[in-house]
Coordinates of C-alpha atoms and ligand atoms in Angstrom, one line a residue:
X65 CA 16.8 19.9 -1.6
X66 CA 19.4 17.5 -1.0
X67 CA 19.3 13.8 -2.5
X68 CA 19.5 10.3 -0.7
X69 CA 22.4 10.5 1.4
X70 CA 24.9 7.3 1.3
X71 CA 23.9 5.2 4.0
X72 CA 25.4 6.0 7.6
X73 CA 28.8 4.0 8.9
X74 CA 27.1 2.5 12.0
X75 CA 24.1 1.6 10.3
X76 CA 25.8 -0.2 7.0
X77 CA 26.8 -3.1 8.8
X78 CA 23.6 -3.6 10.1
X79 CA 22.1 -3.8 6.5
X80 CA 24.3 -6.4 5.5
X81 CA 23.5 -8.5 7.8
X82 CA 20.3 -8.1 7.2
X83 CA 21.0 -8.9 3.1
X84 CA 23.2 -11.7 4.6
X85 CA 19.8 -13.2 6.7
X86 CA 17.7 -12.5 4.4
X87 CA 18.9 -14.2 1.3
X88 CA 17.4 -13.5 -1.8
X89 CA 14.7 -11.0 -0.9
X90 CA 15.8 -8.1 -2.5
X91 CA 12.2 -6.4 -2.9
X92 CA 12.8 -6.1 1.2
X93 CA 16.0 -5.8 0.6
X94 CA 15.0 -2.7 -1.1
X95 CA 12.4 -1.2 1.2
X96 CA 14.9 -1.7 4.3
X97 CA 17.7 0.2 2.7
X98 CA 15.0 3.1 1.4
X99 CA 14.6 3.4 5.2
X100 CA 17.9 2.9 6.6
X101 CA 19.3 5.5 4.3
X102 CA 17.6 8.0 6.1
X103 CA 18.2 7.0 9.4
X104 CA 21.9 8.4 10.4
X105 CA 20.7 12.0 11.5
X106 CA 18.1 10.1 13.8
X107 CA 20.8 8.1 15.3
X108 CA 23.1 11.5 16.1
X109 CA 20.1 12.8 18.2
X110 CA 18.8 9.8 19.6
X111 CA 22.1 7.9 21.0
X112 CA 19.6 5.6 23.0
X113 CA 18.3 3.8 19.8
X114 CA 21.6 2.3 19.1
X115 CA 21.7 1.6 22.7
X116 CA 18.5 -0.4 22.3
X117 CA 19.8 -1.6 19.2
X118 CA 16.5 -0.3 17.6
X119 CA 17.2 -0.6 13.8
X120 CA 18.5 -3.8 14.3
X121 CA 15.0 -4.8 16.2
X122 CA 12.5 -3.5 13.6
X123 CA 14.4 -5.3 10.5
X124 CA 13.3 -8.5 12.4
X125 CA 9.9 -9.4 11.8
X126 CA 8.0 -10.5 15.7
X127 CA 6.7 -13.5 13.9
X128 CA 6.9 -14.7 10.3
X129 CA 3.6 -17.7 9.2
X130 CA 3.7 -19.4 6.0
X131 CA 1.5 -21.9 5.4
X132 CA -0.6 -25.3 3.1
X133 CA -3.2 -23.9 1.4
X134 CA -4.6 -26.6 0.2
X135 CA -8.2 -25.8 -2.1
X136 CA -10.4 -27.7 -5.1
X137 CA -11.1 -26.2 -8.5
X138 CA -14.6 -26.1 -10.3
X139 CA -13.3 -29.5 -11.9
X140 CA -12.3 -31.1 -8.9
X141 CA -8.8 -30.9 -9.0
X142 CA -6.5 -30.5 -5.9
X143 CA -4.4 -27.4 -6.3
X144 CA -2.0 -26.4 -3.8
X145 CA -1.1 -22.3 -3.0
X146 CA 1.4 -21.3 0.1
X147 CA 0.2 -18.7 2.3
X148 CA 2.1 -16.4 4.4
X149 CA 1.5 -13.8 7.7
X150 CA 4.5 -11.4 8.3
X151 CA 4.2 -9.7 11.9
X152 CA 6.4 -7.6 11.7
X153 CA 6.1 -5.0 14.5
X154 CA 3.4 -4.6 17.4
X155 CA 4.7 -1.6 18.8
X156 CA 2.0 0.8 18.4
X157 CA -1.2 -1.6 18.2
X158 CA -2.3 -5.0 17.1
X159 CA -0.4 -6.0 13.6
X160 CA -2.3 -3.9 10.9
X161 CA -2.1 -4.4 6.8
X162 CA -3.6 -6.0 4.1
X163 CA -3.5 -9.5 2.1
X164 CA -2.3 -10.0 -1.4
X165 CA -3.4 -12.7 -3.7
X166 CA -0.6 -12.5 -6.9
X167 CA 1.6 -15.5 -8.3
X168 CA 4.7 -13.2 -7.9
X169 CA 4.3 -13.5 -4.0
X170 CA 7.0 -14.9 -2.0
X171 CA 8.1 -14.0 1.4
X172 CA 10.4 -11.2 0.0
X173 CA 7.7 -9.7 -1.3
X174 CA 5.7 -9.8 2.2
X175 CA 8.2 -8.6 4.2
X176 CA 8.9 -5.0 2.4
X177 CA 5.3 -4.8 2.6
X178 CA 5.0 -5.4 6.0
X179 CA 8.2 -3.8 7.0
X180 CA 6.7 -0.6 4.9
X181 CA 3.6 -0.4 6.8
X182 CA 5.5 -0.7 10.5
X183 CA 6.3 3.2 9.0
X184 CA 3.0 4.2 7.3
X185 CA 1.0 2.6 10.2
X186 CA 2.9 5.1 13.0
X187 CA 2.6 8.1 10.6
X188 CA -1.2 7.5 10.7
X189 CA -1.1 8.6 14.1
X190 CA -3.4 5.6 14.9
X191 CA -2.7 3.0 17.2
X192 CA -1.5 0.3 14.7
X193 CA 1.5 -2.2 14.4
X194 CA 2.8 -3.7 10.8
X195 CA 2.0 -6.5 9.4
X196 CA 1.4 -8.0 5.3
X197 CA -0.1 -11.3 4.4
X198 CA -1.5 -12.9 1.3
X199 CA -0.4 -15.9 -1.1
X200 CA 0.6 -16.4 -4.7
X201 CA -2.9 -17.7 -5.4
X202 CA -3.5 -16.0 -8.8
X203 CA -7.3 -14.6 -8.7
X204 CA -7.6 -14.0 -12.6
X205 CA -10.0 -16.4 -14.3
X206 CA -11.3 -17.7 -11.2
X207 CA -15.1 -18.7 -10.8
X208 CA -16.9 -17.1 -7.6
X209 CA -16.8 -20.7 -5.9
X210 CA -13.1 -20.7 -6.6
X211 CA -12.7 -18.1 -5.1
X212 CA -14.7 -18.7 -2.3
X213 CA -12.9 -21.7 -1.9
X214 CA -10.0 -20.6 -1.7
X215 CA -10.4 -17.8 0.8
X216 CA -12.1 -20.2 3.4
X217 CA -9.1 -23.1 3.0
X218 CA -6.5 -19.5 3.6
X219 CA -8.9 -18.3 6.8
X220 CA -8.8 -21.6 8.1
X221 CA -5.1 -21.6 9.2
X222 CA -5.0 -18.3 9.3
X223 CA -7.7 -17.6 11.5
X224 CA -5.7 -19.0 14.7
X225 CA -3.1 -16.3 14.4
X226 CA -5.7 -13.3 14.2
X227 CA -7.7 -11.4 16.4
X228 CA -9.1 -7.6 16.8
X229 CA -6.6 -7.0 19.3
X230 CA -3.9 -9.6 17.6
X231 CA -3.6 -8.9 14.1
X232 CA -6.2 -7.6 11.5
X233 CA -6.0 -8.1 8.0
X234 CA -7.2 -6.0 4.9
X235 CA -6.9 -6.4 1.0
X236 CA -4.8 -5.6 -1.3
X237 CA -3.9 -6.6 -4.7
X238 CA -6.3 -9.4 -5.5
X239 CA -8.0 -8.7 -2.2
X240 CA -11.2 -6.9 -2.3
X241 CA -14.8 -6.8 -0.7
X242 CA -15.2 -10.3 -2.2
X243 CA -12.5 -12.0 -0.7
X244 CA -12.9 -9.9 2.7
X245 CA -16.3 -11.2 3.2
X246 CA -15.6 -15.2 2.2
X247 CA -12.7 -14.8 5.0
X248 CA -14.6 -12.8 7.4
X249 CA -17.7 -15.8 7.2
X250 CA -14.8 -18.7 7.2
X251 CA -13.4 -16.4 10.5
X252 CA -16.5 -16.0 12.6
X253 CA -17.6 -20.2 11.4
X254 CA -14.9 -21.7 12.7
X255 CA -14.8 -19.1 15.8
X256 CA -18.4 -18.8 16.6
X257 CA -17.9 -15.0 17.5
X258 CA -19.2 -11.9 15.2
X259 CA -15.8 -10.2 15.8
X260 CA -16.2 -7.2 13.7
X261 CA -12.6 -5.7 13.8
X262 CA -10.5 -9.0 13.0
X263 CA -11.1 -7.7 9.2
X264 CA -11.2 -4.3 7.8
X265 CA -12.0 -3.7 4.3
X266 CA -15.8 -5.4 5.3
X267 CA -18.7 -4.8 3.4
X268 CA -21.6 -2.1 4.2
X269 CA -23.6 -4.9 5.6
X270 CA -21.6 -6.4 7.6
X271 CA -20.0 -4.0 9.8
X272 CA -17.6 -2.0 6.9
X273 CA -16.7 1.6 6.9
X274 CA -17.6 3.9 4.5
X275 CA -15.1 5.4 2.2
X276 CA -12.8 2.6 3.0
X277 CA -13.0 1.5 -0.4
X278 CA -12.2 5.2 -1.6
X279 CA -9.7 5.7 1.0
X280 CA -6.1 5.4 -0.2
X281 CA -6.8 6.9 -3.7
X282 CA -8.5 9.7 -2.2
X283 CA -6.4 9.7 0.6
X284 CA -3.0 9.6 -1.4
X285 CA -4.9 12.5 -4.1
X286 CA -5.7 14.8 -0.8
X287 CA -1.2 14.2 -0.4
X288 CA -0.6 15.4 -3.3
X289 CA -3.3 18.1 -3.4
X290 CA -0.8 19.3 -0.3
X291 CA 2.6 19.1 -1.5
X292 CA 1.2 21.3 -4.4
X293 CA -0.2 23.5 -2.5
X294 CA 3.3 24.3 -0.7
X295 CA 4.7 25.1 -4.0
X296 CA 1.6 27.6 -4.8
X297 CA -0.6 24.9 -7.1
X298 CA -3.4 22.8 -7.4
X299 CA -5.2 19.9 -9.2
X300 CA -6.9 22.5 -11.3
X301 CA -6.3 22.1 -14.9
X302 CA -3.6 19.1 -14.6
X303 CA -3.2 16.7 -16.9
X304 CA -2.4 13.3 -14.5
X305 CA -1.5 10.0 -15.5
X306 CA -2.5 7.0 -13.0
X307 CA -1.4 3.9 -13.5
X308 CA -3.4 0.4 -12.8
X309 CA -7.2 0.0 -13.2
X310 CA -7.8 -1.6 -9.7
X311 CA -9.1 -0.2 -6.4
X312 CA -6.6 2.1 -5.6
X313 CA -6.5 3.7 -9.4
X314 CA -10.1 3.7 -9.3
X315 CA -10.5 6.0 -6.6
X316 CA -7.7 8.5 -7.3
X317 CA -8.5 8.9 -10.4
X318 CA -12.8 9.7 -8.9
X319 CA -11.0 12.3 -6.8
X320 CA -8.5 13.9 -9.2
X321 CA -11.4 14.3 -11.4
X322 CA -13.3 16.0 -8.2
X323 CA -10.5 18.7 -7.5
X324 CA -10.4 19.9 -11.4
X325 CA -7.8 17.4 -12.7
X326 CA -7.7 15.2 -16.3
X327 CA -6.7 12.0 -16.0
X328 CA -6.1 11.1 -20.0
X329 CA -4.6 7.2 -18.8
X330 CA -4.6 4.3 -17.1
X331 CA -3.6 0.5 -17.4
X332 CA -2.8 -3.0 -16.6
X333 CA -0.9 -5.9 -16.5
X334 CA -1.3 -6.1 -20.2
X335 CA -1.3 -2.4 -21.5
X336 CA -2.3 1.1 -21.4
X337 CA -5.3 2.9 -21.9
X338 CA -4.5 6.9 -23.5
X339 CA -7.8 8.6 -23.6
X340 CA -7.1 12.5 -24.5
X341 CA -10.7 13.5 -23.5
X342 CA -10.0 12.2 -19.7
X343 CA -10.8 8.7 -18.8
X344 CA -14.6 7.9 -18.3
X345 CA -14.3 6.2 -15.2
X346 CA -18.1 5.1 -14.8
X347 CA -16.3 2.7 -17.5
X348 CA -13.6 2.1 -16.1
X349 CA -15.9 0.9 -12.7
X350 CA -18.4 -1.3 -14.7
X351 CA -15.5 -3.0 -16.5
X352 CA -13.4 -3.4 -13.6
X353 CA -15.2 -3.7 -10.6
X354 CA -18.9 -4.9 -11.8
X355 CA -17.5 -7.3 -15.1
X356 CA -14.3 -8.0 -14.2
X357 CA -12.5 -7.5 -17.5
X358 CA -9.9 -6.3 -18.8
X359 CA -8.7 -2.4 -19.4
X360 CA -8.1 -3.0 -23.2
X361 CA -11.9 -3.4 -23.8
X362 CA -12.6 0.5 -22.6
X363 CA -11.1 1.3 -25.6
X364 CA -14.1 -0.8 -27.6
X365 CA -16.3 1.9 -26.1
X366 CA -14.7 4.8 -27.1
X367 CA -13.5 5.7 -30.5
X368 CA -11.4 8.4 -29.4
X369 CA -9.2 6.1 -26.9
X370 CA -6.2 4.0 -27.9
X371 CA -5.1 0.7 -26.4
X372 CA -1.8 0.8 -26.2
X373 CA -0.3 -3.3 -25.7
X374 CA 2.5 -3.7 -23.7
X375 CA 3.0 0.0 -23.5
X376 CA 4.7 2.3 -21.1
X377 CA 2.2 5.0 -19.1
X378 CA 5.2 7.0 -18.3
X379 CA 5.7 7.9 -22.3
X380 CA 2.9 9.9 -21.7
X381 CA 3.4 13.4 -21.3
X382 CA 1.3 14.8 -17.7
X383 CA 2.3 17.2 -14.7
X384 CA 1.0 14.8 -12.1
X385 CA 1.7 11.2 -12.1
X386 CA 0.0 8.6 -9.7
X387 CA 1.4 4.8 -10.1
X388 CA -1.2 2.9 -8.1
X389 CA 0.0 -0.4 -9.8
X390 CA 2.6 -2.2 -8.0
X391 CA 6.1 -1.9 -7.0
X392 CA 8.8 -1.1 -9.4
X393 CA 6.7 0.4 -11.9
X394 CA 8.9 3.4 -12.5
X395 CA 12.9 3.2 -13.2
X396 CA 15.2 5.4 -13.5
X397 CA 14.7 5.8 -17.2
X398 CA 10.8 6.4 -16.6
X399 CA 11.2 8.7 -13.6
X400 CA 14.0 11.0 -16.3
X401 CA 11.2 10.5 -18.3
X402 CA 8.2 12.3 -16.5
X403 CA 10.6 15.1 -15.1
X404 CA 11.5 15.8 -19.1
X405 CA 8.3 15.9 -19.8
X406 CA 7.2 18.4 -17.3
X407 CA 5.8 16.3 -14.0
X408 CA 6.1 18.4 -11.2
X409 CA 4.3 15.7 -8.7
X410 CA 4.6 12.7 -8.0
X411 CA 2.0 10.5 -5.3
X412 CA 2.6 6.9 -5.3
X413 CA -1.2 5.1 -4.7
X414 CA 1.3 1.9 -4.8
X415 CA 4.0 1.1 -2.0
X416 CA 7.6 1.2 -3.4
X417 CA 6.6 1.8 -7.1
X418 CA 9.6 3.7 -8.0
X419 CA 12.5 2.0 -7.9
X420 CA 15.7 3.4 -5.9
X421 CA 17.5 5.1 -9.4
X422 CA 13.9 6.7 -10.1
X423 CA 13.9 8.0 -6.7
X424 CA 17.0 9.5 -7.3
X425 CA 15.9 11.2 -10.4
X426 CA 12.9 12.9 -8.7
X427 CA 15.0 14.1 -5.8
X428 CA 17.1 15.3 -7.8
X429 CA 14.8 17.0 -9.8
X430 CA 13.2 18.6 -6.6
X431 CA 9.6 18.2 -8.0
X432 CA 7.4 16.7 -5.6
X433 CA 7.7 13.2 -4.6
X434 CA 5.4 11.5 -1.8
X435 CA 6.7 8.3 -1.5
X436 CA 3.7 5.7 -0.3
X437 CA 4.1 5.4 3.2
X438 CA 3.4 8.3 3.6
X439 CA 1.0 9.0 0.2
X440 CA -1.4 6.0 0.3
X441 CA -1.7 5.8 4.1
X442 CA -4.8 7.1 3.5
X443 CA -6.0 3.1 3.0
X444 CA -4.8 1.9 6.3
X445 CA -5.9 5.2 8.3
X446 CA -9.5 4.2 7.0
X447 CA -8.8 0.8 8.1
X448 CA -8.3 2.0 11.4
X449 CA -11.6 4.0 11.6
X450 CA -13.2 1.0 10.5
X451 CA -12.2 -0.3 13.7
X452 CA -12.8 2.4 15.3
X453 CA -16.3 2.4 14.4
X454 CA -16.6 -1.7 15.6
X455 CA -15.4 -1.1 18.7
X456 CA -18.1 1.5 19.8
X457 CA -21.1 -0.5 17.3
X458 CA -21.1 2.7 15.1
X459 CA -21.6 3.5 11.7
X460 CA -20.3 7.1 10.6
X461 CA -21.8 9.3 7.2
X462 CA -19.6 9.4 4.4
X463 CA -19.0 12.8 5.0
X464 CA -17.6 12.6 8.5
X465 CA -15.8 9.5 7.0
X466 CA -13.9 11.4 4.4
X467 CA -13.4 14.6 6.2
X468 CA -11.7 12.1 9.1
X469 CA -9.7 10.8 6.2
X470 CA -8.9 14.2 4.5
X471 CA -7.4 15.2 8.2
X472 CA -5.2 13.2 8.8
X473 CA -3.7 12.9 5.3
X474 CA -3.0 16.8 5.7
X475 CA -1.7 15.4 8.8
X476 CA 1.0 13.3 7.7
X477 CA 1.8 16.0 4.9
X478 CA 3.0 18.3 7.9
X479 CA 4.5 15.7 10.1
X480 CA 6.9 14.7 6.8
X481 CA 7.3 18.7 5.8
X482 CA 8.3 19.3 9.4
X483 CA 10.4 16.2 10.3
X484 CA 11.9 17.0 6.5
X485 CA 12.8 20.4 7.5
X486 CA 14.4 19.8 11.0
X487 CA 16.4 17.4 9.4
X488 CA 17.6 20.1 7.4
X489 CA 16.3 18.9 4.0
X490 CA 13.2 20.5 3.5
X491 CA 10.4 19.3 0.8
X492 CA 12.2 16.2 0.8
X493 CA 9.2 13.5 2.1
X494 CA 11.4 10.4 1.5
X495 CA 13.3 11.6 5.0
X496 CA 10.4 13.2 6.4
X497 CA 8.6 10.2 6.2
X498 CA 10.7 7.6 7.1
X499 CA 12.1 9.4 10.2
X500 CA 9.2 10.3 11.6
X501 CA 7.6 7.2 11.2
X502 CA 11.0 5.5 12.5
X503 CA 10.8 7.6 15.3
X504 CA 7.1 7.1 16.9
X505 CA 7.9 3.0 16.7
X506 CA 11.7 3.5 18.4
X507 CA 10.6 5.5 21.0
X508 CA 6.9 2.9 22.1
X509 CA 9.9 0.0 21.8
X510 CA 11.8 1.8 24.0
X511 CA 9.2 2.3 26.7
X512 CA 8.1 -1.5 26.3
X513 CA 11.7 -3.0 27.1
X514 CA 13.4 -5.9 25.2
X515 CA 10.9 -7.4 23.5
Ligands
NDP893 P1 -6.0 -4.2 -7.3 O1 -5.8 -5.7 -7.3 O2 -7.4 -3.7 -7.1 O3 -5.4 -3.6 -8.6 C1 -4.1 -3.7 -9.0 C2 -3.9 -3.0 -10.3 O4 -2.5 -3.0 -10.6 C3 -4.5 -3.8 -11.5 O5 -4.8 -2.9 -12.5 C4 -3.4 -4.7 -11.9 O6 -3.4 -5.1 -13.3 C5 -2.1 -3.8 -11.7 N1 -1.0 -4.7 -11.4 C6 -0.9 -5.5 -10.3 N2 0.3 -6.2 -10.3 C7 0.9 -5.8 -11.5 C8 2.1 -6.2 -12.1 N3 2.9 -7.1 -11.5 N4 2.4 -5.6 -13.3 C9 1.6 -4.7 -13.8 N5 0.4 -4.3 -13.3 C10 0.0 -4.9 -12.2 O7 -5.0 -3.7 -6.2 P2 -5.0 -2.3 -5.4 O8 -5.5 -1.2 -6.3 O9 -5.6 -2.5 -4.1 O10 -3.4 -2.1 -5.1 C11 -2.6 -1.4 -6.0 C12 -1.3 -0.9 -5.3 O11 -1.7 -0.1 -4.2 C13 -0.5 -2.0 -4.7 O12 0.9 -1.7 -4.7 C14 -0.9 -2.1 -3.2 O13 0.1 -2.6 -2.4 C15 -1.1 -0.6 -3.0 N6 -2.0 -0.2 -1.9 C16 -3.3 -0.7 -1.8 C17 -4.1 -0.3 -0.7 C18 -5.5 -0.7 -0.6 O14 -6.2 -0.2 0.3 N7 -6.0 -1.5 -1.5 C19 -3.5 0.6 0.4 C20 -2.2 1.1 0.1 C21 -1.5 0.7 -0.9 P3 -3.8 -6.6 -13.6 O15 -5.3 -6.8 -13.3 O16 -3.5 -6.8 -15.0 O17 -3.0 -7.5 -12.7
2IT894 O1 -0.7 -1.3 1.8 C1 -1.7 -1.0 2.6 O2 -1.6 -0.1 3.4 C2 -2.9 -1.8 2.5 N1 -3.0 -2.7 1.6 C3 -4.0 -1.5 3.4 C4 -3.8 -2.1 4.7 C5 -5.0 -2.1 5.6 O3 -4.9 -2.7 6.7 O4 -6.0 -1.4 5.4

């Protein structure tokens, strides 16, 4: 399996311009270079690309929004939060990704996310552009009317840019069914229309998807479940490590648990959880999603768990690790680490949780590695059946949901697989992914003309 290739001759230049116009962003900086490193083989077969000056095209966001958000707290004070819509690429569909509410937002941070999901979006096979949104509005310690607050004074500049066939947001960190239904309310108020598929993410009662919530931990567990299965293994008897407590986390850690894994930790902002037994994850749920608190009380619960402050999850000894966190979460150091310690498999719940030396390591290493766009895709897929299921006023079973969802993860498993092998390095998803998601969006901005 060979490693990340230096980056190709013709396509250097273009990435330092883009460094150059782009000052400052180096978490995009980051993501575009992940991709563009793959990209010189593509460029050999496919001489019309640089024709169509294609790479330099999808490094350019369509449209880039930031805006006043302007909102009162529960004592009356003024506070002032920026928000920001990145459409990046529209290619394929109507811009498509979720909103993140974190203080460490800034536009850098938007635009790898939404230049990250112009890739995972394609690889869905679903008819969806890139885009990321969100603000650095911090969530934690908010009251419900803050919150609320908050998400209607966002929806009410943002609405004007959205629309089912225009661009539909989702969550993401900080962004759940709460803030999805206070911006779904502020959206149809101030438009007078019940458009169901501006917002995905929706609640059960109000025109949401089943397994949506589940999907991109179950989705990026079913990955993984493949890329062991090429090497002859399974979840069955695996001792997993999955890192974050939030949605994503949540819901791989459900279906790891489902295919005969243990999952002995878990964490967040403020430490890690090492529960040798296997995490109890009705806890985990009640304390997260129904409370609201934070993971270091699980351990209050039981005994035999130990709160680890300020600690490292990837110290912990497992064969399948899941960071489901947030980006950067695993350096080079880290990713040596796990491999020492016997991880065959990596699935990243997370986008760009590994950092570029870490990714180096696992390649390296030639254990498993399904980077996110390709691994948590499983989200945005469900997204799309959401909208799926607006469009025609249907409501699907969870079943059918989840098989739908299960399908096309194997899916993009043998897209990347294939597009890895014809490239010549096989098992390698990091190229499989990225050129076959590359290659879908070049080829629909080909056929649309200079736009
Ligand atoms: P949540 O807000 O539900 O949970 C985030 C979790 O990650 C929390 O446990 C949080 O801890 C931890 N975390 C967040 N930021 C940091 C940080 N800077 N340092 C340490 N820990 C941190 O978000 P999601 O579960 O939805 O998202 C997790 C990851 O998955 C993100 O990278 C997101 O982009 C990605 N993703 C999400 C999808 C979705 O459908 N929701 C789809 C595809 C990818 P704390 O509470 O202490 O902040
Ligand atoms: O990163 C992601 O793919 C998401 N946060 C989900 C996007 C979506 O539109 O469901």
């Amino acid at each position: 399996m060979a490693a990340a290739v230096r980056m190709d001759e013709k396509i250097e230049p273009i990435f330092q311009e883009v460094i150059q116009r782009n000052p400052g962003e180096v978490e995009f900086h980051q993501a575009v270079r992940e991709v563009l490193e793959s990209l010189g083989p593509v460029l050999v077969k496919h001489p019309e690309y640089t024709h169509h000056k294609i790479i330099e095209r999808i490094c350019e966001p369509e449209r880039q929004i930031i805006f006043r958000v302007p909102w009162q707290d529960d004592k009356g004070n003024v506070q002032i939060n920026r928000g920001f819509r990145v459409e990046f690429n529209s290619a394929l569909g109507p811009y498509k990704g979720g909103l993140r509410f974190h203080p460490s937002v800034y536009l850098g941070i938007i635009k790898f996310l939404g230049f990250e999901q112009i890739f995972k979006n394609s690889l869905t096979g679903m008819p969806i552009g890139g885009g990321k949104g969100g603000s650095d509005f911090d969530p934690k310690g908010k009251s419900d009317s803050e919150i609320m607050r908050f998400c209607q004074s966002f929806m009410t500049e943002l609405y004007r840019h959205l629309g089912e066939y225009t661009d539909v947001p989702a969550g993401d960190i900080g962004v759940g069914g709460r803030e999805i239904g206070y911006m779904f309310g502020q959206y149809k108020r101030i438009t007078n229309r019940y458009e169901s598929g501006v917002l995905t993410g929706k609640g059960l009662s109000y025109g949401g998807s089943l397994v949506r919530t589940e999907a991109t931990g179950y989705g990026a567990t079913f990955f993984v479940n493949e890329m062991l299965k090429v090497r002859g293994q399974s979840f069955e008897g695996k001792t997993c490590v999955v890192s974050g407590s939030g949605n994503v986390a949540i819901y791989t850690i459900e279906k790891i648990h489902q295919l005969g894994g243990k999952v002995v930790a878990c964490s967040d902002s403020n430490g890690v959880i090492y529960h040798e037994a296997g995490i109890d994850l009705e806890l985990v749920q009640r304390l997260k999603e129904v409370e609201r608190r934070r993971i270091k009380d699980y351990a209050t619960y039981h005994k035999d768990a130990k709160f680890i402050e300020g600690g490292n999850i990837w110290e912990i000894p497992c064969q399948v690790a899941m960071p489901s966190a947030t980006q950067n979460e695993i350096n080079g150091r880290d990713a040596k680490l796990l491999v020492k310690n016997g991880c065959i498999a990596i699935g990243e719940g997370a986008n760009m949780p590994t950092t570029p030396e870490g990714v180096k390591v696992f390649l390296d290493a030639g254990i498993a590695y399904g980077p996110g766009k390709a691994a948590n895709a499983g989200g945005v897929a469900t997204s799309a059946l959401e909208m799926q299921q607006n469009a025609s006023r249907d409501a699907w079973t969870f079943e059918f949901t989840e098989k739908k969802l299960e399908d096309i993860m194997v899916n993009i498993h043998q897209l990347c697989y294939e597009t890895s092998e014809e490239y010549g390095v096989p098992g390698n998803y990091v190229a499989g992914s990225n050129i076959a998601g590359f290659i879908k969006v070049a080829d629909a901005m080909v056929a649309l003309g200079l736009i």
